[in-house]
Short mmCIF file of C-alpha atoms in Angstrom, two decimals:
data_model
loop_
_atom_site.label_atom_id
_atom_site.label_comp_id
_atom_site.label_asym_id
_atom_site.label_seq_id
_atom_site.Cartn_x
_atom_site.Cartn_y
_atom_site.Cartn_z
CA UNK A 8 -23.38 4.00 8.72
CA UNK A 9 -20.80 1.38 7.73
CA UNK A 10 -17.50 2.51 9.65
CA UNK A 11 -14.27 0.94 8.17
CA UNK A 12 -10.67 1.47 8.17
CA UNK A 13 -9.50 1.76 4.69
CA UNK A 14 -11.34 3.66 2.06
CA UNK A 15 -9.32 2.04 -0.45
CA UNK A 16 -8.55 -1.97 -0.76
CA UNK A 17 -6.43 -4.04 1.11
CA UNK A 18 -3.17 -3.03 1.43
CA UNK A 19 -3.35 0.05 -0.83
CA UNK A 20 0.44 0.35 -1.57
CA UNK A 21 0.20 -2.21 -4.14
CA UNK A 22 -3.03 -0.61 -6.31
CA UNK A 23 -3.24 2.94 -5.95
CA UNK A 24 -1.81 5.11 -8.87
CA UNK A 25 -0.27 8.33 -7.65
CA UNK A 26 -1.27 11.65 -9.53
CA UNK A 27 1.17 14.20 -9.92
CA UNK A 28 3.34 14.95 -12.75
CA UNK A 29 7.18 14.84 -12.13
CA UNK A 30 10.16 12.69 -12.40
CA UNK A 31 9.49 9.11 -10.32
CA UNK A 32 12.21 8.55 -7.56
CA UNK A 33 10.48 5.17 -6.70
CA UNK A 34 9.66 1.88 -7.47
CA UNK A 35 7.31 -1.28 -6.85
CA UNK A 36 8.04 -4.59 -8.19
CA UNK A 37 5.35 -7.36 -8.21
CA UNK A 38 6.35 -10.84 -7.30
CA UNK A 39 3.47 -12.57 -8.04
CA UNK A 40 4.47 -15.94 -6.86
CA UNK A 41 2.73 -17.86 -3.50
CA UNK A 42 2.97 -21.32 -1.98
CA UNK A 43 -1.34 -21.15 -1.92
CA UNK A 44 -3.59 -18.23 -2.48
CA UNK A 45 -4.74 -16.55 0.89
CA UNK A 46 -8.87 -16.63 1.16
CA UNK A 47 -8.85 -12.91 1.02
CA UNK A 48 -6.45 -12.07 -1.35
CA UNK A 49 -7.58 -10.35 -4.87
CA UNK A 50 -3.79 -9.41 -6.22
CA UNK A 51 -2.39 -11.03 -8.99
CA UNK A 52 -0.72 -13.90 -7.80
CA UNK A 53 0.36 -17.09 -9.58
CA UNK A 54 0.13 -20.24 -7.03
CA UNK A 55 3.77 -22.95 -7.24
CA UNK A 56 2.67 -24.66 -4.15
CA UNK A 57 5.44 -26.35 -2.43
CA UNK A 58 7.85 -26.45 -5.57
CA UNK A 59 11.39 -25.28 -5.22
CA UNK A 60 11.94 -21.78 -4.50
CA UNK A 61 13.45 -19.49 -7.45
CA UNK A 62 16.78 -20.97 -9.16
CA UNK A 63 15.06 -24.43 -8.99
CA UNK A 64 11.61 -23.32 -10.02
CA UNK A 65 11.58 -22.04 -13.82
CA UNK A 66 8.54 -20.48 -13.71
CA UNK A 67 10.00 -17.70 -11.47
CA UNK A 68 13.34 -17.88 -13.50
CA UNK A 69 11.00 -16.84 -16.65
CA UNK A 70 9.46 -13.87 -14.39
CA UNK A 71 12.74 -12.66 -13.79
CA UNK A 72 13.97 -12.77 -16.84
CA UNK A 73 10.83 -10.86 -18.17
CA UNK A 74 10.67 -8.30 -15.07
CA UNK A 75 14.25 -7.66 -15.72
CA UNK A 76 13.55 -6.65 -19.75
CA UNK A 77 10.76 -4.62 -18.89
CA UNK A 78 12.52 -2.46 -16.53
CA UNK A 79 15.07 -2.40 -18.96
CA UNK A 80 12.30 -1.05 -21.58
CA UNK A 81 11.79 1.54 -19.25
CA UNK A 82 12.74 5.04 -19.68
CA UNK A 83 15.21 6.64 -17.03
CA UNK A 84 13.95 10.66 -16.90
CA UNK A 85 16.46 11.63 -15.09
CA UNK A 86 16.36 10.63 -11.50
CA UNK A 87 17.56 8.13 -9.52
CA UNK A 88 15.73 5.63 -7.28
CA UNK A 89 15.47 6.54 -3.74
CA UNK A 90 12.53 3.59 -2.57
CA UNK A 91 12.19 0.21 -3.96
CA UNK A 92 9.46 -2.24 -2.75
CA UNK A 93 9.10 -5.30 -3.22
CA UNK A 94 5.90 -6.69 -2.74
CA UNK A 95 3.07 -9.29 -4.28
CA UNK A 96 2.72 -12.44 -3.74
CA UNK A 97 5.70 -13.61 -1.41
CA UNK A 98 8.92 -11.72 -3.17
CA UNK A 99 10.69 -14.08 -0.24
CA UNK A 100 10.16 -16.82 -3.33
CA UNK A 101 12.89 -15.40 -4.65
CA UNK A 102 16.69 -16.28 -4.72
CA UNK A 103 19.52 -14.10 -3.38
CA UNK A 104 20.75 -14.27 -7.23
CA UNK A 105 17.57 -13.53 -8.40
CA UNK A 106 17.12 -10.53 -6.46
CA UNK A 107 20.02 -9.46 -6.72
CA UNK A 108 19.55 -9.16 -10.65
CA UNK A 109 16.39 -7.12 -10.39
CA UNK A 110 18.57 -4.96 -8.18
CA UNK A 111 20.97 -4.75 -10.40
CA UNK A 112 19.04 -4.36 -13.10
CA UNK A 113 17.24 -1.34 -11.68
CA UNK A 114 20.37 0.48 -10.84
CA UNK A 115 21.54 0.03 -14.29
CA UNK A 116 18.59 1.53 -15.82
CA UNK A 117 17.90 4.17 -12.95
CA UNK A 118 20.60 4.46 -10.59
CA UNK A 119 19.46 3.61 -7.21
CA UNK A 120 20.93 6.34 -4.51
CA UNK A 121 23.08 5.11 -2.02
CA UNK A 122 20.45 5.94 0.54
CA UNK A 123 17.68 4.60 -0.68
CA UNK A 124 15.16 2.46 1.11
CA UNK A 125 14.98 -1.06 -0.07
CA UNK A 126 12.03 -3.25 1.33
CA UNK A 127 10.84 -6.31 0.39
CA UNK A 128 7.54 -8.46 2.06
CA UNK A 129 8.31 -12.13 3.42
CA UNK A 130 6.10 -14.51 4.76
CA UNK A 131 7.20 -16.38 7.61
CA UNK A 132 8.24 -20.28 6.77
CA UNK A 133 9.93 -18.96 3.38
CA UNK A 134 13.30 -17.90 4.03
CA UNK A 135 16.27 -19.20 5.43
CA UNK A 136 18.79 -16.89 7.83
CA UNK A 137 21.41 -17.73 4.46
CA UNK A 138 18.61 -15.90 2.48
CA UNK A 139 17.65 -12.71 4.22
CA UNK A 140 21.45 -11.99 4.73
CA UNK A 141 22.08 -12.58 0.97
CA UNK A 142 19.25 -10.06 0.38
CA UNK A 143 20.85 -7.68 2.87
CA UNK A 144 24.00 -7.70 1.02
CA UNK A 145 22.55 -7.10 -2.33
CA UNK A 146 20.85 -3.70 -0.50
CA UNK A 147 17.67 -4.72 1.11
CA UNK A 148 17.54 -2.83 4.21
CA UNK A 149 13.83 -2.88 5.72
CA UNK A 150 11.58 -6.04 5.67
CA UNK A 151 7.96 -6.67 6.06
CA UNK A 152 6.86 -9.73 7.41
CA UNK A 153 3.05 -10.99 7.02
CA UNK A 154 2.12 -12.15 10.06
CA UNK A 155 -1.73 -11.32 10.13
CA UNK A 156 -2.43 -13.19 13.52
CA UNK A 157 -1.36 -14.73 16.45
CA UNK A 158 -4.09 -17.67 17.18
CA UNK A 159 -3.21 -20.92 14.85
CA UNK A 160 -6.92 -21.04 13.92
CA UNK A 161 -7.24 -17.80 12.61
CA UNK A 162 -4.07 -18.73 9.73
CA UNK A 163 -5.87 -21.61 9.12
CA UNK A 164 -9.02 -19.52 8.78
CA UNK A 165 -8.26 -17.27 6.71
CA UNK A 166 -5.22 -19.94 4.04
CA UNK A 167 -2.13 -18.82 5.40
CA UNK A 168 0.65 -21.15 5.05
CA UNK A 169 2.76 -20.48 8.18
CA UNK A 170 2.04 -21.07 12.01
CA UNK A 171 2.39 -18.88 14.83
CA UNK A 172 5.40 -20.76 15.76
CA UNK A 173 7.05 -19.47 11.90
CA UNK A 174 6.15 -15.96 12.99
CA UNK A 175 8.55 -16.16 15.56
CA UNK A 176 11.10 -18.00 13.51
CA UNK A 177 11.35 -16.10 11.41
CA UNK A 178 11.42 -12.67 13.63
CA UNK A 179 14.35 -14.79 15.10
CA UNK A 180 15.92 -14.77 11.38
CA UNK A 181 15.21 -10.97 10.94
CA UNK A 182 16.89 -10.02 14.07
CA UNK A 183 19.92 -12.15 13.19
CA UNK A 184 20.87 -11.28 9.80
CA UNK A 185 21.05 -8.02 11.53
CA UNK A 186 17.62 -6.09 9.93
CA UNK A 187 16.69 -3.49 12.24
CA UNK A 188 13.78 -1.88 10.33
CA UNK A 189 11.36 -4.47 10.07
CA UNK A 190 7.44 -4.02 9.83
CA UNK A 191 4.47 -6.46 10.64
CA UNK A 192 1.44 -6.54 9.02
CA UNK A 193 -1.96 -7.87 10.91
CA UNK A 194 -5.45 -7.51 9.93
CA UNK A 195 -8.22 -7.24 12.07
CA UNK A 196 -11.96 -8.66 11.13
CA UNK A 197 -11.19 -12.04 10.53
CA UNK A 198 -14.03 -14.31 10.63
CA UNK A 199 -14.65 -15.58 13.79
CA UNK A 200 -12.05 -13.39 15.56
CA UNK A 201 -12.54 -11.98 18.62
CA UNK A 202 -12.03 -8.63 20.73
CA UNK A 203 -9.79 -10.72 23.06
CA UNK A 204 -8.10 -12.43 19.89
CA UNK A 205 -7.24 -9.22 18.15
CA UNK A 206 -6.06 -7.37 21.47
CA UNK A 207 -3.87 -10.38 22.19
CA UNK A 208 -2.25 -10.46 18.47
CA UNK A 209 -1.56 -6.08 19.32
CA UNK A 210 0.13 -7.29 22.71
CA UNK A 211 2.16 -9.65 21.27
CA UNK A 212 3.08 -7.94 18.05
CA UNK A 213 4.20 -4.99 20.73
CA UNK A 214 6.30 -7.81 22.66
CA UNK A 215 7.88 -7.93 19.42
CA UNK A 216 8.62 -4.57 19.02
CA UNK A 217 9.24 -3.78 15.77
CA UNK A 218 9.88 -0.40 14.47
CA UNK A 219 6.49 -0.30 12.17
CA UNK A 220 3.45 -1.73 12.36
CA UNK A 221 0.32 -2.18 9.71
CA UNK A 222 -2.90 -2.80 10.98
CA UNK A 223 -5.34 -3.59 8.40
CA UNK A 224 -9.27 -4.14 8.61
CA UNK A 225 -10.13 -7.06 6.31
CA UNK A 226 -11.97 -6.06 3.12
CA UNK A 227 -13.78 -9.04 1.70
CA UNK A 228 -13.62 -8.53 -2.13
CA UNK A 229 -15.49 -10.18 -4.97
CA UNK A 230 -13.63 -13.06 -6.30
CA UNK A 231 -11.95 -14.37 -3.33
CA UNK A 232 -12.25 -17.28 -1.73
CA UNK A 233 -13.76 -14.78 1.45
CA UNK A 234 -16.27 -13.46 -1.40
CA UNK A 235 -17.90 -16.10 -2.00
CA UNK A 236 -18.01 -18.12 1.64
CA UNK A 237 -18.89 -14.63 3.08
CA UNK A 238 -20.60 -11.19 3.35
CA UNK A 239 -19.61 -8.56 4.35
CA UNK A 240 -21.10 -7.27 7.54
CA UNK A 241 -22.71 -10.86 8.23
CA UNK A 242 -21.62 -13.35 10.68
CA UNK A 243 -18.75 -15.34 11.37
CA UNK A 244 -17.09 -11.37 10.72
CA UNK A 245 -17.33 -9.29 13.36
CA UNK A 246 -20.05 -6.83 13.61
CA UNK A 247 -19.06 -3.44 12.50
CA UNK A 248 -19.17 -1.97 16.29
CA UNK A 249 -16.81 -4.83 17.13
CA UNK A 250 -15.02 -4.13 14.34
CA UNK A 251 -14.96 -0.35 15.26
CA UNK A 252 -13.53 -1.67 18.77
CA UNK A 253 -11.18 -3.39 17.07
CA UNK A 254 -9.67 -0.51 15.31
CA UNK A 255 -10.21 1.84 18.64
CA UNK A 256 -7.84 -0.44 20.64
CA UNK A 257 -5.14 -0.77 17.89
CA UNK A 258 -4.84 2.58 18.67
CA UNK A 259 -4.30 2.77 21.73
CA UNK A 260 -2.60 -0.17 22.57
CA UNK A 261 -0.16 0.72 19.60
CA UNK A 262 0.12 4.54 20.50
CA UNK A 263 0.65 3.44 24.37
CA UNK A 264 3.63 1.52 23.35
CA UNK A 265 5.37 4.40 21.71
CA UNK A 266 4.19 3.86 18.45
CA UNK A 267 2.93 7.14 16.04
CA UNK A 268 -0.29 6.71 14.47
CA UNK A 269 0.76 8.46 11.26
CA UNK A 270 -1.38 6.95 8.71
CA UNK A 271 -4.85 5.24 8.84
CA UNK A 272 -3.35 2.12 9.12
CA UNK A 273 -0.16 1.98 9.66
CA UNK A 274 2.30 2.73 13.30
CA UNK A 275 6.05 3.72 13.21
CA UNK A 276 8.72 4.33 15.88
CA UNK A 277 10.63 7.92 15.27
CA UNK A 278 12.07 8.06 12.14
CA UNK A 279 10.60 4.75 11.01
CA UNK A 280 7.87 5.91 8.55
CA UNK A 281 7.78 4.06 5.60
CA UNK A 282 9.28 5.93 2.97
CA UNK A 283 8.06 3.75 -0.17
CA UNK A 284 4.30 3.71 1.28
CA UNK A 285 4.39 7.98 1.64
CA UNK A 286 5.01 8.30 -1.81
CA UNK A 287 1.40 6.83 -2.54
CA UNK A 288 -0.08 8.92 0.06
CA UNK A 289 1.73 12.20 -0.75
CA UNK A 290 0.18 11.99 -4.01
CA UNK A 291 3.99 11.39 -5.78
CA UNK A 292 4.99 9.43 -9.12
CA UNK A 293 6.06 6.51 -9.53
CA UNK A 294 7.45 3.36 -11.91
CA UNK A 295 5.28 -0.03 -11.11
CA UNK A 296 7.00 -2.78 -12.67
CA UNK A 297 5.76 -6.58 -13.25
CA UNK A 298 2.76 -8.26 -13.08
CA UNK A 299 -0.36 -6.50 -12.32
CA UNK A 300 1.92 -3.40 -11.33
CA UNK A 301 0.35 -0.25 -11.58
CA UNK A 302 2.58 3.06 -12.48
CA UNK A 303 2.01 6.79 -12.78
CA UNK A 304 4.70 8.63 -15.20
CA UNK A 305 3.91 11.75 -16.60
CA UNK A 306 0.38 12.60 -16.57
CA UNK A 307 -0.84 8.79 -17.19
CA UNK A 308 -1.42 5.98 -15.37
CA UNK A 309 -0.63 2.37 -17.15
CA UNK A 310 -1.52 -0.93 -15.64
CA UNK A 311 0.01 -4.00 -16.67
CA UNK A 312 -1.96 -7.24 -17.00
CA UNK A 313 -2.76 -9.54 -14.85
CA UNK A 314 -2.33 -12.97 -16.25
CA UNK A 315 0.68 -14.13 -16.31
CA UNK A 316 1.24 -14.74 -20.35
CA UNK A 317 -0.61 -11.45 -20.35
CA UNK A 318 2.31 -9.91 -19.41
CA UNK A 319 5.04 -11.81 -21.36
CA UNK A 320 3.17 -10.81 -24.55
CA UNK A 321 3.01 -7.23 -23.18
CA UNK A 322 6.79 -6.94 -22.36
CA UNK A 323 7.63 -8.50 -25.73
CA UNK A 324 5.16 -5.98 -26.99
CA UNK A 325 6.93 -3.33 -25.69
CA UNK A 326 10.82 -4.66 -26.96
CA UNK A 327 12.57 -2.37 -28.73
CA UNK A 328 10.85 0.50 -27.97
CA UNK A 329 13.86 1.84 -26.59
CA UNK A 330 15.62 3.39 -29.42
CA UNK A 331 16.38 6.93 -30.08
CA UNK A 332 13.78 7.22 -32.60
CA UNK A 333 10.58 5.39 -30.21
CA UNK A 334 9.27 6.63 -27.51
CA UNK A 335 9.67 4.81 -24.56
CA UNK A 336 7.94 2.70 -21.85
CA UNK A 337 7.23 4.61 -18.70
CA UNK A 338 7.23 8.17 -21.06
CA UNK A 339 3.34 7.15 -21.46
CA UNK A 340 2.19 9.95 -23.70
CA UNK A 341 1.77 7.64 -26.76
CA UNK A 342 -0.92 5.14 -25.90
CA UNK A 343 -1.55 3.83 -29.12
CA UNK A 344 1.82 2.22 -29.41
CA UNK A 345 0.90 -0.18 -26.23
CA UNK A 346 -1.75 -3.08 -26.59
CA UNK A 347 -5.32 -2.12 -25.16
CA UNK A 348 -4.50 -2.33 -21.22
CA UNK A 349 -7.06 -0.27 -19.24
CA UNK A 350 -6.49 2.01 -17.22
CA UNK A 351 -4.16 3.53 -19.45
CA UNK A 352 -4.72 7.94 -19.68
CA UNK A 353 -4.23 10.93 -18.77
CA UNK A 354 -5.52 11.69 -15.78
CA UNK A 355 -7.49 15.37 -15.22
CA UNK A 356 -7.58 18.20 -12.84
CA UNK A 357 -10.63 16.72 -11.23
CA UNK A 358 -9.12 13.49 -10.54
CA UNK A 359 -5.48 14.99 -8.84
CA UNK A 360 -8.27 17.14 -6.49
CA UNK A 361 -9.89 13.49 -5.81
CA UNK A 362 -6.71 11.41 -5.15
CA UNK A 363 -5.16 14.26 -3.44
CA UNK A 364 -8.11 14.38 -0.57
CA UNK A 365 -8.49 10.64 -0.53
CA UNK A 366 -4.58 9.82 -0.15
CA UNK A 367 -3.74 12.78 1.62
CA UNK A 368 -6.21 12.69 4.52
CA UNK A 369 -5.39 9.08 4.69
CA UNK A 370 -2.00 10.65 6.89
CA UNK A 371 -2.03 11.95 10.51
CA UNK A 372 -0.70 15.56 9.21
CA UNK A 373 -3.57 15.49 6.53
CA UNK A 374 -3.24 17.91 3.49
CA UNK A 375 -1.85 21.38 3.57
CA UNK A 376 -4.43 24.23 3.10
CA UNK A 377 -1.90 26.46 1.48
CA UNK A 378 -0.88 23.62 -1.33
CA UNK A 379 -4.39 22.96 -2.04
CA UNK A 380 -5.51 26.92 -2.43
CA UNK A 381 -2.23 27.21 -4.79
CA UNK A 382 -2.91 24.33 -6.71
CA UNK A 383 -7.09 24.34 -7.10
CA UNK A 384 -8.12 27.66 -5.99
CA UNK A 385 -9.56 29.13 -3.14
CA UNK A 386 -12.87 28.94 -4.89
CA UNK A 387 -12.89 24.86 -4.53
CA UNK A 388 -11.17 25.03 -1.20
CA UNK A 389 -14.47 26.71 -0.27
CA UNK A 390 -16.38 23.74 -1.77
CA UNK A 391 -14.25 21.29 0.22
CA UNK A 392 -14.90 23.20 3.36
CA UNK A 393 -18.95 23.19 2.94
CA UNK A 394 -18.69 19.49 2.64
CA UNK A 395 -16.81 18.72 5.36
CA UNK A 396 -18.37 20.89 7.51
CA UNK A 397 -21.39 18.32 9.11
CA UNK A 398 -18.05 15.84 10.37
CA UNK A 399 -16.30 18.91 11.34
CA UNK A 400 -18.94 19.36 13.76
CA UNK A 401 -18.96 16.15 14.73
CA UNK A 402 -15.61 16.06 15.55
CA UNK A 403 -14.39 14.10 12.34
CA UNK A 404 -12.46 16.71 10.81
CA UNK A 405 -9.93 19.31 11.89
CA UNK A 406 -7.53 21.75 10.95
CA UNK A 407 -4.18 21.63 12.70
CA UNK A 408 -1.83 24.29 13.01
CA UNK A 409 1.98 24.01 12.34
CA UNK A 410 2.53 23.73 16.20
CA UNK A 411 0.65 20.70 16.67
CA UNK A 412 -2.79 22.44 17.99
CA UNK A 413 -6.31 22.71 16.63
CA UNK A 414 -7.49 25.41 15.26
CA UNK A 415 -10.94 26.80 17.17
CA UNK A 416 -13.28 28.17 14.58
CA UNK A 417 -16.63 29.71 15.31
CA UNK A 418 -19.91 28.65 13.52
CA UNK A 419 -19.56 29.54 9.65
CA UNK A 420 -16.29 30.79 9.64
CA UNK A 421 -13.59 30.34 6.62
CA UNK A 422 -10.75 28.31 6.53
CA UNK A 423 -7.57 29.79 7.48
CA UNK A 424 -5.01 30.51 4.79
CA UNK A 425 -2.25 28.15 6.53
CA UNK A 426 -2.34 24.66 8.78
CA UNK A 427 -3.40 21.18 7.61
CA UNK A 428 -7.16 19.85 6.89
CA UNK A 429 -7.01 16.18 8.47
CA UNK A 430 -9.60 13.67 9.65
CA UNK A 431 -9.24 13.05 14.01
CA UNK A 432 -8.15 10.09 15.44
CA UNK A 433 -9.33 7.93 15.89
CA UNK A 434 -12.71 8.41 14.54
CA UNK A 435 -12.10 10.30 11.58
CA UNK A 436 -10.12 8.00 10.73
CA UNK A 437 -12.63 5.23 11.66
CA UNK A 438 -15.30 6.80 9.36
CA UNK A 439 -12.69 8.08 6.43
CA UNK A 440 -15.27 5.82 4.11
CA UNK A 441 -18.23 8.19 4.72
CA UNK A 442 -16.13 11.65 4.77
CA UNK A 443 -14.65 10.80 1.59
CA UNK A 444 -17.58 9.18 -0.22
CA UNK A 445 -19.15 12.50 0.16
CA UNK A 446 -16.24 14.54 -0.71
CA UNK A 447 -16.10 12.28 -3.55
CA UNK A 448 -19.87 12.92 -4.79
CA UNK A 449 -19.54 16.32 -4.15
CA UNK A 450 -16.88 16.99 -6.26
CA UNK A 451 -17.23 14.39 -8.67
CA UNK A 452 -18.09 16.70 -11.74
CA UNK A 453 -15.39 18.77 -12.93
CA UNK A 454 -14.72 22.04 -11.10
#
């Protein structure tokens, strides 16, 4: 049994399509531009080295300029924006101007509500104090800094382009353009890390204190630099019961220093949740805009490609599409008026029940029993509950009452009719892979 973190990849935010119909109130950008490509990373990301940062760099003045049409090809249905992320890449590439035009641009086309949360990721080393502040005034209110590690030879390790020393630079920076919701992202499993590494990174992330943490298990994926130098499982990564150690004492280092374990990988302070990230994991629409983005409007999912000039030839594809007469970008029910992109369809019954366990049981809370018996039936409630019964046993699975308790239930009973199913933590969560792999070839053919 292969325990593991994240059932999905790497920092699922920026690849997993939500799958309920309604009227998107959020939005992800991609910024695909880096200074180098990390050795894990598999997003679509186009490398400018140590050039100039955005005004001076006109391969990211092009990007804008494209981003900004498509969004402007897209179809406002009638709600404004209430989460933007930025993410990719390193949007901290960007100028304030440049930013600020996206912003813009987006507000023009959807309205962005006066309290919406704005984040965008940085990497430390690639923005000034001058910078953030500009991005604060054109609305950004909640950053996300990658700072991965603490230990100098595990950035090198694993082609990061910043030092410990930039990490806290640039917290330094965060704290004085006055940014009070700012996040940290780490990953655990590096190769050649160790128990005493990773536990040192939590202590001095918490020394921090931020008001969110992410703490990601590294996924080595095909096609990365990690793909090919490594396996996965094999050494110089940890062993999967160190890696299981690993994820046990995020926990409860993170939870002893006030932090709420509300999501499989990711820790807030009260009332610090991130807003943008629940939208994937509540199973919500949403517009995915640039590069590689990947939206779900209306019943269909449509990802954009990956290549760079991929994309330009899409957008321009896609000009003009806004009149009265065409339907638009972002309406999605006309595929055959979009170049072949894949996926691009409509997604079934089936698949919502899929995405619905896998994202939903991703959270602390888990997935409401009543939603799921109004929406699918009691009939495949009753599947779900046959399958899951083995980790319930186990301890794996629960169902939690509105009050915060666990419910006690004897050998073969039902369900009840109200409360949450969720995974435990932390080893649910720990073995989410194997819970949901099952769920997942259980209730693979259509109900």
């Amino acid at each position: 049994m292969n325990p593991t973190t994240d059932y999905l990849t790497f920092e699922l935010k920026k690849s997993v399509q939500a799958t309920n119909s309604g009227i998107p109130t959020s939005a992800y950008l991609h910024i695909p531009f880096c200074r180098r490509r990390c050795y894990y990373c598999d997003f679509p990301v186009f490398v400018v080295g140590d050039r100039k940062n955005g005004e001076n760099s006109g391969t990211i003045v092009q990007y804008v300029a494209v981003l900004c049409q498509e969004i402007q090809e897209t179809k406002n249905l009638g709600a404004s924006l209430k989460t933007v992320f930025f993410g990719g890449g390193t949007p901290s590439l960007l100028s304030v101007s440049q930013l600020s035009n996206i912003l813009e641009t987006l507000d023009g086309q959807f309205g962005i509500a006066a309290e919406a949360e704005i984040s965008i990721e940085i990497d430390p080393g690639t923005f000034t104090l001058e910078q953030l502040r500009g991005y604060a005034a054109a609305g950004v209110n909640r950053v996300s800094l990658g700072v991965q590690a603490f230990q100098d030879e595990l950035l090198q390790a694993c082609g990061r382009s910043h030092s410990v020393a930039d990490i806290f630079e640039a917290v330094e920076i965060v704290r004085s353009a006055g940014i009070v919701n700012f996040s940290l992202d780490l990953i655990s499993g590096l190769p050649h890390q160790t128990l005493e590494q990773w536990e040192a990174s939590l202590k001095s992330a918490v020394e921090i204190s931020p008001t969110h943490l992410s703490s990601y298990d590294l996924i080595v994926e095909q096609g990365t630099a990690f793909g090919r130098y490594f396996e996965a499982g094999a050494q110089p990564l940890p062993a999967d019961d160190t890696a299981a150690q690993m994820y046990r004492l995020a926990r409860e280092i993170l939870t002893g220093a006030g932090y709420e374990h509300y999501e499989i990988s990711n820790y807030a302070r009260s009332g610090y949740q991130c807003r943008h990230n629940r939208v994937y994991w509540e199973n919500r629409p949403y517009y995915g805009l640039g590069m590689g983005a990947a939206s779900y409007v209306e019943g269909r999912r449509l990802t954009r490609p990956r290549k760079t000039q991929e994309y330009y030839q899409w957008v321009r594809s896609i000009s003009g599409l806004n009149s009265p007469a065409t339907p638009q970008i972002g309406v999605e029910t006309q595929p055959d008026i979009y170049p072949a992109i894949e996926p691009n369809f409509q997604v079934s019954e089936n698949d919502i029940l899929l995405e619905t366990l896998m994202l939903g049981l991703r959270l602390a809370e888990g997935v409401s029993l009543s939603a799921l018996t109004q929406k699918f039936t009691q009939q495949t409630v009753d599947k779900i509950w046959r399958c899951l019964q083995p980790y319930w046993r186990q301890g794996w699975v629960e169902i939690g009452r509105s009050d915060g308790s666990i419910s006690t239930l004897g050998e073969g009973a039902k369900l009840p009719l109200s409360g949450n199913l969720r995974l435990s933590d932390p080893e649910g969560f720990l073995f989410s892979n194997t819970i949901l792999a099952d769920l997942f070839s259980q209730l693979g053919e259509d109900n």
